[in-house]
mmCIF file of C-alpha atoms in Angstrom:
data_model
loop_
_atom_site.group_PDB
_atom_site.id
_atom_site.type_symbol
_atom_site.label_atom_id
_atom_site.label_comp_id
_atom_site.label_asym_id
_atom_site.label_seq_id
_atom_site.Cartn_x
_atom_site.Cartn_y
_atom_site.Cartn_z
ATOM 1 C CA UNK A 1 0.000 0.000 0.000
ATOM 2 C CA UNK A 2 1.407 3.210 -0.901
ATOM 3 C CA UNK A 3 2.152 5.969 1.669
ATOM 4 C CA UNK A 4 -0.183 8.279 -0.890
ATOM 5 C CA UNK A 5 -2.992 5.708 0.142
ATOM 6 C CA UNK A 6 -2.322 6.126 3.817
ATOM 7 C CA UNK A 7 -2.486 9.189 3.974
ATOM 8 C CA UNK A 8 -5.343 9.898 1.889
ATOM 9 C CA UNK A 9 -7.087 7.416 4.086
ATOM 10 C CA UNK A 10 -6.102 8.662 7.670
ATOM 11 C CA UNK A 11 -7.555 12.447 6.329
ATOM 12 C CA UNK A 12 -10.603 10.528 4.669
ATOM 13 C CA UNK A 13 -11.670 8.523 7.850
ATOM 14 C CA UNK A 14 -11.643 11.512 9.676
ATOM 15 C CA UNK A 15 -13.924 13.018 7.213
ATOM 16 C CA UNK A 16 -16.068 10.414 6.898
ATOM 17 C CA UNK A 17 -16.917 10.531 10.573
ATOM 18 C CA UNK A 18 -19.639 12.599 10.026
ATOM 19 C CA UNK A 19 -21.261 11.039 7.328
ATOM 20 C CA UNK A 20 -22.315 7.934 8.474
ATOM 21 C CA UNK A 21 -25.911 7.549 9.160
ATOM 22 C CA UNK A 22 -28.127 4.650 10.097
ATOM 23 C CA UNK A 23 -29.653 2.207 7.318
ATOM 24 C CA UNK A 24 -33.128 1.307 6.652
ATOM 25 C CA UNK A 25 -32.747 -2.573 8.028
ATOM 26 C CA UNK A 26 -35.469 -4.665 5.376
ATOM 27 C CA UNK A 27 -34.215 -8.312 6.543
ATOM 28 C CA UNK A 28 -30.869 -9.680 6.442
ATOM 29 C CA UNK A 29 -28.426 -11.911 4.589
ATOM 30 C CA UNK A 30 -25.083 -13.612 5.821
ATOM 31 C CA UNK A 31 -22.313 -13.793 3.101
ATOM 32 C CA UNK A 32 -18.859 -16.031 3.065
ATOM 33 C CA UNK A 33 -15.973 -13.544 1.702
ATOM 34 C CA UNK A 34 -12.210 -13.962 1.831
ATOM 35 C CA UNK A 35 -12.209 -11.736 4.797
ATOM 36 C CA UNK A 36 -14.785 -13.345 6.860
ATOM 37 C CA UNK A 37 -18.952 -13.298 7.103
ATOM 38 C CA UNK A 38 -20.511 -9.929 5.729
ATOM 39 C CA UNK A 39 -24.072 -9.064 7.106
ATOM 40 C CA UNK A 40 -26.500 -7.164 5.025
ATOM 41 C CA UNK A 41 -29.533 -5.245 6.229
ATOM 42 C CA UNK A 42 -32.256 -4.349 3.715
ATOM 43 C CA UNK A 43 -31.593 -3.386 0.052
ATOM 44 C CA UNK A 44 -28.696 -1.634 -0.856
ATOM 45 C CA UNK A 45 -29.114 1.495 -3.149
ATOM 46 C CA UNK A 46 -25.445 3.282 -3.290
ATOM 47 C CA UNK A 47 -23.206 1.183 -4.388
ATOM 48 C CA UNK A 48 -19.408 1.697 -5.276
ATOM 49 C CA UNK A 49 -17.741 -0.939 -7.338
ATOM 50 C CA UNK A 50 -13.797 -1.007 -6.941
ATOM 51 C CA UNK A 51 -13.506 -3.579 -9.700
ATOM 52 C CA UNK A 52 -14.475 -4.514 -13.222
ATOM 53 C CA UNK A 53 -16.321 -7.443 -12.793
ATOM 54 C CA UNK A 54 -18.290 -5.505 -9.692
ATOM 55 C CA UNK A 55 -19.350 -2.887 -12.121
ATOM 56 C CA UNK A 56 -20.498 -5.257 -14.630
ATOM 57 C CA UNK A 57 -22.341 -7.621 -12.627
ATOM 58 C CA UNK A 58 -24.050 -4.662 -10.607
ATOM 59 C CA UNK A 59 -25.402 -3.476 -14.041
ATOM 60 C CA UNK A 60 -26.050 -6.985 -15.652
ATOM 61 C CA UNK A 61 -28.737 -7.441 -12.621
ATOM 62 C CA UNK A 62 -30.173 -3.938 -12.586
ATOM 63 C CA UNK A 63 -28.042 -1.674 -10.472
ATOM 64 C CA UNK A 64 -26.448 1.265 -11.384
ATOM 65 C CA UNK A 65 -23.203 1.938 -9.019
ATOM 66 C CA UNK A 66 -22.525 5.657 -8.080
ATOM 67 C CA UNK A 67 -18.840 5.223 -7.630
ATOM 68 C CA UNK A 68 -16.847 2.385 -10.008
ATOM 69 C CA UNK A 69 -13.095 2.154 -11.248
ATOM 70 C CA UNK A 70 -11.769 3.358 -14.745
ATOM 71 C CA UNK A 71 -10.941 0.276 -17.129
ATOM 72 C CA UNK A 72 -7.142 -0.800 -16.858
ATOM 73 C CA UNK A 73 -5.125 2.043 -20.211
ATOM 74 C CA UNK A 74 -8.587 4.391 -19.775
ATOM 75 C CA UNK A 75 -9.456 7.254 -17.750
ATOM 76 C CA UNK A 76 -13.431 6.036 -17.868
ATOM 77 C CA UNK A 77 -15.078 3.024 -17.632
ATOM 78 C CA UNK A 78 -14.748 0.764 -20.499
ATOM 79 C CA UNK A 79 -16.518 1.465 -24.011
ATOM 80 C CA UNK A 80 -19.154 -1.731 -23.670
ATOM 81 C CA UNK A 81 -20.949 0.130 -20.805
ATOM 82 C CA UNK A 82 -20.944 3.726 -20.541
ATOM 83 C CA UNK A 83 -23.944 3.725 -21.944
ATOM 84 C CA UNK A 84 -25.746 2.267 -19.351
ATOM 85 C CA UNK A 85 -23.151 4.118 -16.247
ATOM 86 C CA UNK A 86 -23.008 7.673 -17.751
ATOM 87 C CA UNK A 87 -23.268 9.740 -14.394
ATOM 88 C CA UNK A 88 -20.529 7.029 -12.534
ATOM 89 C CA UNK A 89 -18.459 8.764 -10.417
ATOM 90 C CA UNK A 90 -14.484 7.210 -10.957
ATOM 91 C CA UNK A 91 -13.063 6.741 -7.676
ATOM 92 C CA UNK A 92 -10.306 4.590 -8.481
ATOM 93 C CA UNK A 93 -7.917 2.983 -11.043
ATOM 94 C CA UNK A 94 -6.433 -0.621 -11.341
ATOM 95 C CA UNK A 95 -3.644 0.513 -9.231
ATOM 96 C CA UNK A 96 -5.171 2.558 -6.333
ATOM 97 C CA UNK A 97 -8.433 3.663 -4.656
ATOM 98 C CA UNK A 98 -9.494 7.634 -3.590
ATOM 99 C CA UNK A 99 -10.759 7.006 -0.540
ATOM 100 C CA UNK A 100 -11.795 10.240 -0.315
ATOM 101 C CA UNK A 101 -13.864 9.986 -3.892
ATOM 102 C CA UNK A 102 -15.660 7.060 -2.545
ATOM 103 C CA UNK A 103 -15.965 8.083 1.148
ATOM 104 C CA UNK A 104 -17.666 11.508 -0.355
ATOM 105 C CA UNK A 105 -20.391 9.220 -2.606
ATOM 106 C CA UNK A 106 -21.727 7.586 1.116
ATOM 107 C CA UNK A 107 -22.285 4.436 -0.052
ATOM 108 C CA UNK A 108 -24.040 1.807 1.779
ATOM 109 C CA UNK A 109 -21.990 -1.032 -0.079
ATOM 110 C CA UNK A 110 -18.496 -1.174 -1.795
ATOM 111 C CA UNK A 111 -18.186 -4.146 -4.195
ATOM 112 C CA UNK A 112 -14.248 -4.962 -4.656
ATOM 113 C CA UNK A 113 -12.286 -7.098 -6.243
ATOM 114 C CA UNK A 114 -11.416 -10.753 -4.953
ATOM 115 C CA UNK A 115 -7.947 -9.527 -4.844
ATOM 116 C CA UNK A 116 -8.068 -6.510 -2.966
ATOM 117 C CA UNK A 117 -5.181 -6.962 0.147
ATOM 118 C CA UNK A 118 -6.653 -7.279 3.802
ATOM 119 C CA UNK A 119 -5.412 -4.035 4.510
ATOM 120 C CA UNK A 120 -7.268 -2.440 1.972
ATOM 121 C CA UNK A 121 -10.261 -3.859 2.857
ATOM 122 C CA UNK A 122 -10.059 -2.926 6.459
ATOM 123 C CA UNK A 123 -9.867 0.791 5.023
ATOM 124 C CA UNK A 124 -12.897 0.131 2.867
ATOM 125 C CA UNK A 125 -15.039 -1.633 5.160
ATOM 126 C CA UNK A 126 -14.808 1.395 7.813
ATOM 127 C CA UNK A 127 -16.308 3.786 5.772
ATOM 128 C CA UNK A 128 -19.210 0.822 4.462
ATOM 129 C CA UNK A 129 -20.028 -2.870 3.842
ATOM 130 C CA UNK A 130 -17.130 -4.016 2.020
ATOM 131 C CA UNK A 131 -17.511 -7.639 0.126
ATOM 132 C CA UNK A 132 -14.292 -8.877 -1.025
ATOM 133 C CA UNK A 133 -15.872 -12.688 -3.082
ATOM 134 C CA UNK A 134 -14.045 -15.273 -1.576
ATOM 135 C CA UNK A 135 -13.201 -17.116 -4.725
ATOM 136 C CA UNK A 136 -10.523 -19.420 -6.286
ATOM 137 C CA UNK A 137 -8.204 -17.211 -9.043
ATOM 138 C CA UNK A 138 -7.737 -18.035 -12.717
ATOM 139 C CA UNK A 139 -10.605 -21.365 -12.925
ATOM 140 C CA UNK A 140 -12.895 -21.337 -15.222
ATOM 141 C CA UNK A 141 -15.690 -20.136 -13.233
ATOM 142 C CA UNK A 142 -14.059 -17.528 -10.894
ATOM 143 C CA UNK A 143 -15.842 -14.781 -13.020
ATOM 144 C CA UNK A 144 -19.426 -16.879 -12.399
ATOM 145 C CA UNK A 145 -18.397 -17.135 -8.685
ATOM 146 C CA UNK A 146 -17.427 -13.315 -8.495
ATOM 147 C CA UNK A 147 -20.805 -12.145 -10.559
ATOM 148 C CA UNK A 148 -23.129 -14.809 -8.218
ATOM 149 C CA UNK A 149 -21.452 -12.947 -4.716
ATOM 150 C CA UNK A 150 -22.052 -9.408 -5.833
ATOM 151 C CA UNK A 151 -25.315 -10.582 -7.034
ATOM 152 C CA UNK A 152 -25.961 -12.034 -3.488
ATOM 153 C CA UNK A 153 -24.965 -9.016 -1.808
ATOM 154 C CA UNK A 154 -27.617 -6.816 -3.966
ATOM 155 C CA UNK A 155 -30.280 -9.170 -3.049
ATOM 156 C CA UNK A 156 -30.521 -10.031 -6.931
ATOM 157 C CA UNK A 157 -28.732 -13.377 -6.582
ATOM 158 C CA UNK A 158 -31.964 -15.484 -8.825
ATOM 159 C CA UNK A 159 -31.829 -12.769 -11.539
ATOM 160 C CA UNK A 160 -28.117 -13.887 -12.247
ATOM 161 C CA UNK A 161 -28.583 -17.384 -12.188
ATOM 162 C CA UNK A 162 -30.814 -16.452 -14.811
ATOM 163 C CA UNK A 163 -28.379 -13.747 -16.586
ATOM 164 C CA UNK A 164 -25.430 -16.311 -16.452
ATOM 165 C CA UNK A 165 -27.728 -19.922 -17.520
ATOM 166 C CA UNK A 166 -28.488 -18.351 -20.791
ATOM 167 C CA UNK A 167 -24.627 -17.084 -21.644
ATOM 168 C CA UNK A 168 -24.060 -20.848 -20.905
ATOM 169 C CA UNK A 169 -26.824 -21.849 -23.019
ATOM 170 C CA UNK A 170 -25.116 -19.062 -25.827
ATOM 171 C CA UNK A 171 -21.648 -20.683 -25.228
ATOM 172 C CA UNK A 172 -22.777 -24.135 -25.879
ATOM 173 C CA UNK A 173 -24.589 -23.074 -29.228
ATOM 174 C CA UNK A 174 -21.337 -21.784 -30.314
ATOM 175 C CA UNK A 175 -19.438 -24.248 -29.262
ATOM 176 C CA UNK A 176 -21.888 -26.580 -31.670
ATOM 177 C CA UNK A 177 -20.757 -24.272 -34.296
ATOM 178 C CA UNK A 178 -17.005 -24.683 -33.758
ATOM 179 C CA UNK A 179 -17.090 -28.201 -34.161
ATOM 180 C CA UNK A 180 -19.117 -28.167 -37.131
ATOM 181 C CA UNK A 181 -17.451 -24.979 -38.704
ATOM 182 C CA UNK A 182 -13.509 -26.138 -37.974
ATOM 183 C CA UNK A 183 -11.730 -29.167 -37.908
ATOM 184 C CA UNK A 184 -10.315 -30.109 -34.956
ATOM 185 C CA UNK A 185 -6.820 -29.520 -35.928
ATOM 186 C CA UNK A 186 -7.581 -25.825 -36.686
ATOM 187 C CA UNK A 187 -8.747 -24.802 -33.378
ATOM 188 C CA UNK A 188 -6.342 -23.575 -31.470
ATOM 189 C CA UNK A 189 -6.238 -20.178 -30.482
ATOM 190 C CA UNK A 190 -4.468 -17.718 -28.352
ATOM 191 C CA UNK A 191 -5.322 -14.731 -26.696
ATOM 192 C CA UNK A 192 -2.441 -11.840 -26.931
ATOM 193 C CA UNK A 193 -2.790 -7.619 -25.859
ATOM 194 C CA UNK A 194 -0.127 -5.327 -27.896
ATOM 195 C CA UNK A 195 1.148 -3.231 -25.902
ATOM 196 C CA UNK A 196 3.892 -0.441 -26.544
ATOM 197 C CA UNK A 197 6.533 -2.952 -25.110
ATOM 198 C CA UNK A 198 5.234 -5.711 -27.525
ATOM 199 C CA UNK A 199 3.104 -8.496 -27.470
ATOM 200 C CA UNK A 200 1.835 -10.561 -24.257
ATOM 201 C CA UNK A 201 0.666 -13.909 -24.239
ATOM 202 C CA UNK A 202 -2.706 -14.084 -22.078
ATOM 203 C CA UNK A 203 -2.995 -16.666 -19.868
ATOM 204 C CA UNK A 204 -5.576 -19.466 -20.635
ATOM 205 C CA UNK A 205 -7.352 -19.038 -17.154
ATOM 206 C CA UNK A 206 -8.374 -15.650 -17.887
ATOM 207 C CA UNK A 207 -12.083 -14.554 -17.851
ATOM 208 C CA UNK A 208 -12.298 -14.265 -21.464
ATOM 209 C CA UNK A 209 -10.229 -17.087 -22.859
ATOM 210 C CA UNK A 210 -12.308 -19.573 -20.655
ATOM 211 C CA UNK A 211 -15.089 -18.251 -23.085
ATOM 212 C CA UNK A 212 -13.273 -19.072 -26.408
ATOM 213 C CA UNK A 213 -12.488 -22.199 -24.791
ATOM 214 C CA UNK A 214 -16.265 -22.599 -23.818
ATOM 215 C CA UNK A 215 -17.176 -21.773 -27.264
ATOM 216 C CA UNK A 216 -14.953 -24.445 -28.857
ATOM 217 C CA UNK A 217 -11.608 -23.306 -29.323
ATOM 218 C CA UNK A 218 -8.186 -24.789 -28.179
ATOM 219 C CA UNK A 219 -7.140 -21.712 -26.219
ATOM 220 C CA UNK A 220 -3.424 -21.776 -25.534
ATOM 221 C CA UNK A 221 -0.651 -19.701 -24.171
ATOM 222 C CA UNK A 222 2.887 -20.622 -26.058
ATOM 223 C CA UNK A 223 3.861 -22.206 -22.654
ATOM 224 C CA UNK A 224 5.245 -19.126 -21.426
ATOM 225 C CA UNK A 225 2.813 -18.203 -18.809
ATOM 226 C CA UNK A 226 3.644 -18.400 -15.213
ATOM 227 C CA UNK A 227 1.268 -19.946 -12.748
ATOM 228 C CA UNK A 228 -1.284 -17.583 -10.848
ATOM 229 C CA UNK A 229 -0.080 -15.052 -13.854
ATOM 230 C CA UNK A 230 -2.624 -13.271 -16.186
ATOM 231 C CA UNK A 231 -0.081 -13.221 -19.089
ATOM 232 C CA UNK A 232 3.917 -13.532 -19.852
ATOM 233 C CA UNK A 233 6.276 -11.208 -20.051
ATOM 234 C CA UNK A 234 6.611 -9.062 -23.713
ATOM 235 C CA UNK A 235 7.616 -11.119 -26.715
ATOM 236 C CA UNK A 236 10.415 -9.885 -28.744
ATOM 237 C CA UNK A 237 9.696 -9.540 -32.595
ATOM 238 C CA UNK A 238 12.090 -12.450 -32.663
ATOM 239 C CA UNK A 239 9.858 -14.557 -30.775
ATOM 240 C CA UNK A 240 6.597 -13.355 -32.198
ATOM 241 C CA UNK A 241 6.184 -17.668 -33.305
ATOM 242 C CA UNK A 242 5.510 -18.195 -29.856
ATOM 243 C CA UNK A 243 1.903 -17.226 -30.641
ATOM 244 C CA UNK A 244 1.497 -18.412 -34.329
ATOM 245 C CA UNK A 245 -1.719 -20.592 -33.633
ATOM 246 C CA UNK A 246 -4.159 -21.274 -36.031
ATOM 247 C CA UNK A 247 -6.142 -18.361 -34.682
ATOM 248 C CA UNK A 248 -4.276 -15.250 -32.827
ATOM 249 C CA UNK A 249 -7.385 -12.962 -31.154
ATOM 250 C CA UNK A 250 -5.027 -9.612 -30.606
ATOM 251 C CA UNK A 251 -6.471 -7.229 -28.232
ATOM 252 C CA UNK A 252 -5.154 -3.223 -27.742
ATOM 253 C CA UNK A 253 -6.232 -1.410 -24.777
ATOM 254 C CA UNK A 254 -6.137 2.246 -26.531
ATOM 255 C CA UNK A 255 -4.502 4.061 -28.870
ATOM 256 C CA UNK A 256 -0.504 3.695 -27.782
ATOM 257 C CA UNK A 257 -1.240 -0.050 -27.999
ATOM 258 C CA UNK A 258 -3.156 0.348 -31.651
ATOM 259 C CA UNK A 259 -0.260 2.547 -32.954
ATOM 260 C CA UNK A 260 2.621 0.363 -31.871
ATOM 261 C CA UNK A 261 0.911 -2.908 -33.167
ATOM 262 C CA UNK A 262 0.161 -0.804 -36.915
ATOM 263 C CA UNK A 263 3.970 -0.735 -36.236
ATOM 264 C CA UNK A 264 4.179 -4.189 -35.868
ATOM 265 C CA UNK A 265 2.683 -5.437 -38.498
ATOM 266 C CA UNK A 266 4.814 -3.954 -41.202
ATOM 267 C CA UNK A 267 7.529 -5.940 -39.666
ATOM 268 C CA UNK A 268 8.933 -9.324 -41.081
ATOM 269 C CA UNK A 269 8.678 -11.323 -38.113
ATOM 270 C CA UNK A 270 5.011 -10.231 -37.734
ATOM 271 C CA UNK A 271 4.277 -11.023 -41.756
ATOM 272 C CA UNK A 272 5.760 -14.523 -41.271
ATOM 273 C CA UNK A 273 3.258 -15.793 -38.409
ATOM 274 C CA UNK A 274 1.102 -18.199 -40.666
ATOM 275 C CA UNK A 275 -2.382 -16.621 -39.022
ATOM 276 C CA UNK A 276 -1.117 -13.907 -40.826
ATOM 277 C CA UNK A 277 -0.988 -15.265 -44.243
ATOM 278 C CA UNK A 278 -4.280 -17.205 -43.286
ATOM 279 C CA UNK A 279 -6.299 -13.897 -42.495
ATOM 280 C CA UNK A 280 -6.806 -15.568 -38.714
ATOM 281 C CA UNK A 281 -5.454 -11.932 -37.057
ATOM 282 C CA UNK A 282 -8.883 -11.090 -35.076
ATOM 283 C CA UNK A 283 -8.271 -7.641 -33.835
ATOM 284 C CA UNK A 284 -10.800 -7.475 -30.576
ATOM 285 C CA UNK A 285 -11.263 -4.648 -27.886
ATOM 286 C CA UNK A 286 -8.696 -5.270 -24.940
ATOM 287 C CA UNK A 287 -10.905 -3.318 -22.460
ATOM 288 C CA UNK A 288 -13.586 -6.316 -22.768
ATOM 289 C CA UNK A 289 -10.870 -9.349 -23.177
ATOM 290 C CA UNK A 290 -8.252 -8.320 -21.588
ATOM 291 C CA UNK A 291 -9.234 -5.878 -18.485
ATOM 292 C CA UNK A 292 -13.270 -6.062 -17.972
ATOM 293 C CA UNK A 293 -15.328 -9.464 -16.305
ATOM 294 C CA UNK A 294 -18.767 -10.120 -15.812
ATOM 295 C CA UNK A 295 -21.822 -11.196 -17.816
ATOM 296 C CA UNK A 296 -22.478 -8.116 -19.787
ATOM 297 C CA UNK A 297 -18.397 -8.649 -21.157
ATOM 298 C CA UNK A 298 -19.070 -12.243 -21.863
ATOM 299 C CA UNK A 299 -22.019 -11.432 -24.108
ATOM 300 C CA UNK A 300 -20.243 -8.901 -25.710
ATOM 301 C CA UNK A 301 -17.073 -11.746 -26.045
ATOM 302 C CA UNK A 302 -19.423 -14.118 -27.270
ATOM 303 C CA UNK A 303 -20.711 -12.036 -29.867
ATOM 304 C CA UNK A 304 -17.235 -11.102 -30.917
ATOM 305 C CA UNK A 305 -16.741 -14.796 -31.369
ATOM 306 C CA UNK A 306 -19.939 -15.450 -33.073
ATOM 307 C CA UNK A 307 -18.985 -12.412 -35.731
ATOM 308 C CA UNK A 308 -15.523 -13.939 -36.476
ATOM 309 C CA UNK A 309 -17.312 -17.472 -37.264
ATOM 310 C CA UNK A 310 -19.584 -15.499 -39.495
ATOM 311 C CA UNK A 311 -16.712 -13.737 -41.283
ATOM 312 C CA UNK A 312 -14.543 -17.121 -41.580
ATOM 313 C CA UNK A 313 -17.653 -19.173 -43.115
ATOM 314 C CA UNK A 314 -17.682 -16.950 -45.852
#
């Protein structure tokens, strides 16, 4: 924790003193998290999601957050759903929290991130109900997991098992269509993000390559990605063949990422990859693959998916 953090948290506390004020109590629910049982009181109506997947999950099920965290290379939340969270409030980025932004929003429930250190969370949960999911990291259904305990906390736990049955239902469709479309020698696929140090290889536990591989594909990761690690290091031009699969999905977070990949491609190591010279280059939105989770991501993953089938049967 940084001594920034600290400090805006000591002078945040001490403003927040004043602020807090009793909840209507409307019945009560226990919850499990990674920092012990969480007790709710009645229905929660400012919320403040520290975390992608919080955001997404608080929407998918009807919720609008007050207070939520700008996608990882963005100063906003990520394109897919500002729509629907125009007037959010950004209280925090993938690398550290205002306390003082979210203390100032009074919520009556923070949603954070399954990560989020114990000290942090002792912070948070002083200024309001704090749920940190107790969850296992980088499994298939860790994103399900996440989405059904913030969906718990907001009371709204049936209208996600609804929400996340028919992505299932989607997945297995396309998954139908994989096998029918592609020969099973000519599904494997890896996920990769340009960035302006080069390529990395995305791990195949990630939220959005355990949809390709719940769609069908072969997802895999060149064998360069450490355990408990979202993705490897940055490839070299020179070792750009670590990713040649028969299908490369290549995600950019923003513009710096799209202009050094443009730069790139001109390049002969990047011309020789044989998804190259097979048209199997799917350019995709890294703030939905690579940085967002949650059901309204998936469907927009799965449609991604379903759009690149589309374009390869004809």
């Amino acid at each position: 924790m940084s001594a920034m953090f600290v400090t805006r948290t000591l002078r945040a506390l001490v403003m927040f003193a004043g602020l807090l004020a009793a909840q209507a109590h409307a019945g009560e629910r226990t919850l499990e998290t990674r920092y012990g049982p969480l007790t709710l009181n009645g229905e929660v109506k400012r919320v403040v999601t520290l975390y992608e997947g919080a955001l997404d999950s608080s929407v998918a099920v009807g919720i609008t957050p007050v207070g939520a965290v700008a996608t990882r290379g963005g100063d906003g939340v990520a394109g897919y759903i500002q729509q629907q969270v125009e007037n959010v409030a950004m209280v925090a980025t993938t690398r550290e929290t205002n306390l003082e932004a979210v203390i100032a929003l009074q919520p009556d429930l923070i949603l954070a991130s399954s990560t989020l250190p114990e000290e942090q969370y002792r912070l948070l949960s002083a200024v309001a109900p704090t749920l940190v999911p107790d969850v296992e990291y980088y499994q298939p259904d860790t994103w399900k997991n996440e989405a059904l305990a913030y969906a718990r906390a907001l009371g709204r736990e049936a209208r996600m098992k609804r929400v996340l049955a028919g992505l299932d239902e989607r997945a297995e469709g396309l998954q139908q269509r994989v096998q029918r479309q592609l020969p099973e020698q000519d599904r494997q696929a890896v996920l990769a993000r340009w960035m302006p140090q080069g390529a990395l290889m995305m791990s195949t536990r990630l939220f959005s390559t355990s949809l390709l591989a719940a769609a069908g594909f072969d997802v895999q990761d060149g064998g360069i990605v450490k355990a408990g690690r979202p993705h490897s290091s940055p490839l070299s031009l020179e070792n750009l063949s670590l990713m040649d699969e028969d299908w490369i999905f290549m995600a950019t977070l923003n513009e710096d990422g799209r202009a050094a990949m443009a730069a790139a491609e001109s390049s002969p190591a990047f011309a020789r990859l044989s998804a190259v010279a097979r048209n199997r280059v799917m350019p995709v939105d890294g703030q939905v693959w690579t940085s967002a989770s949650g059901p309204l991501a998936a469907g927009v993953i799965l449609d991604d998916i379903e759009r690149i089938l589309e374009q390869a049967e004809n």
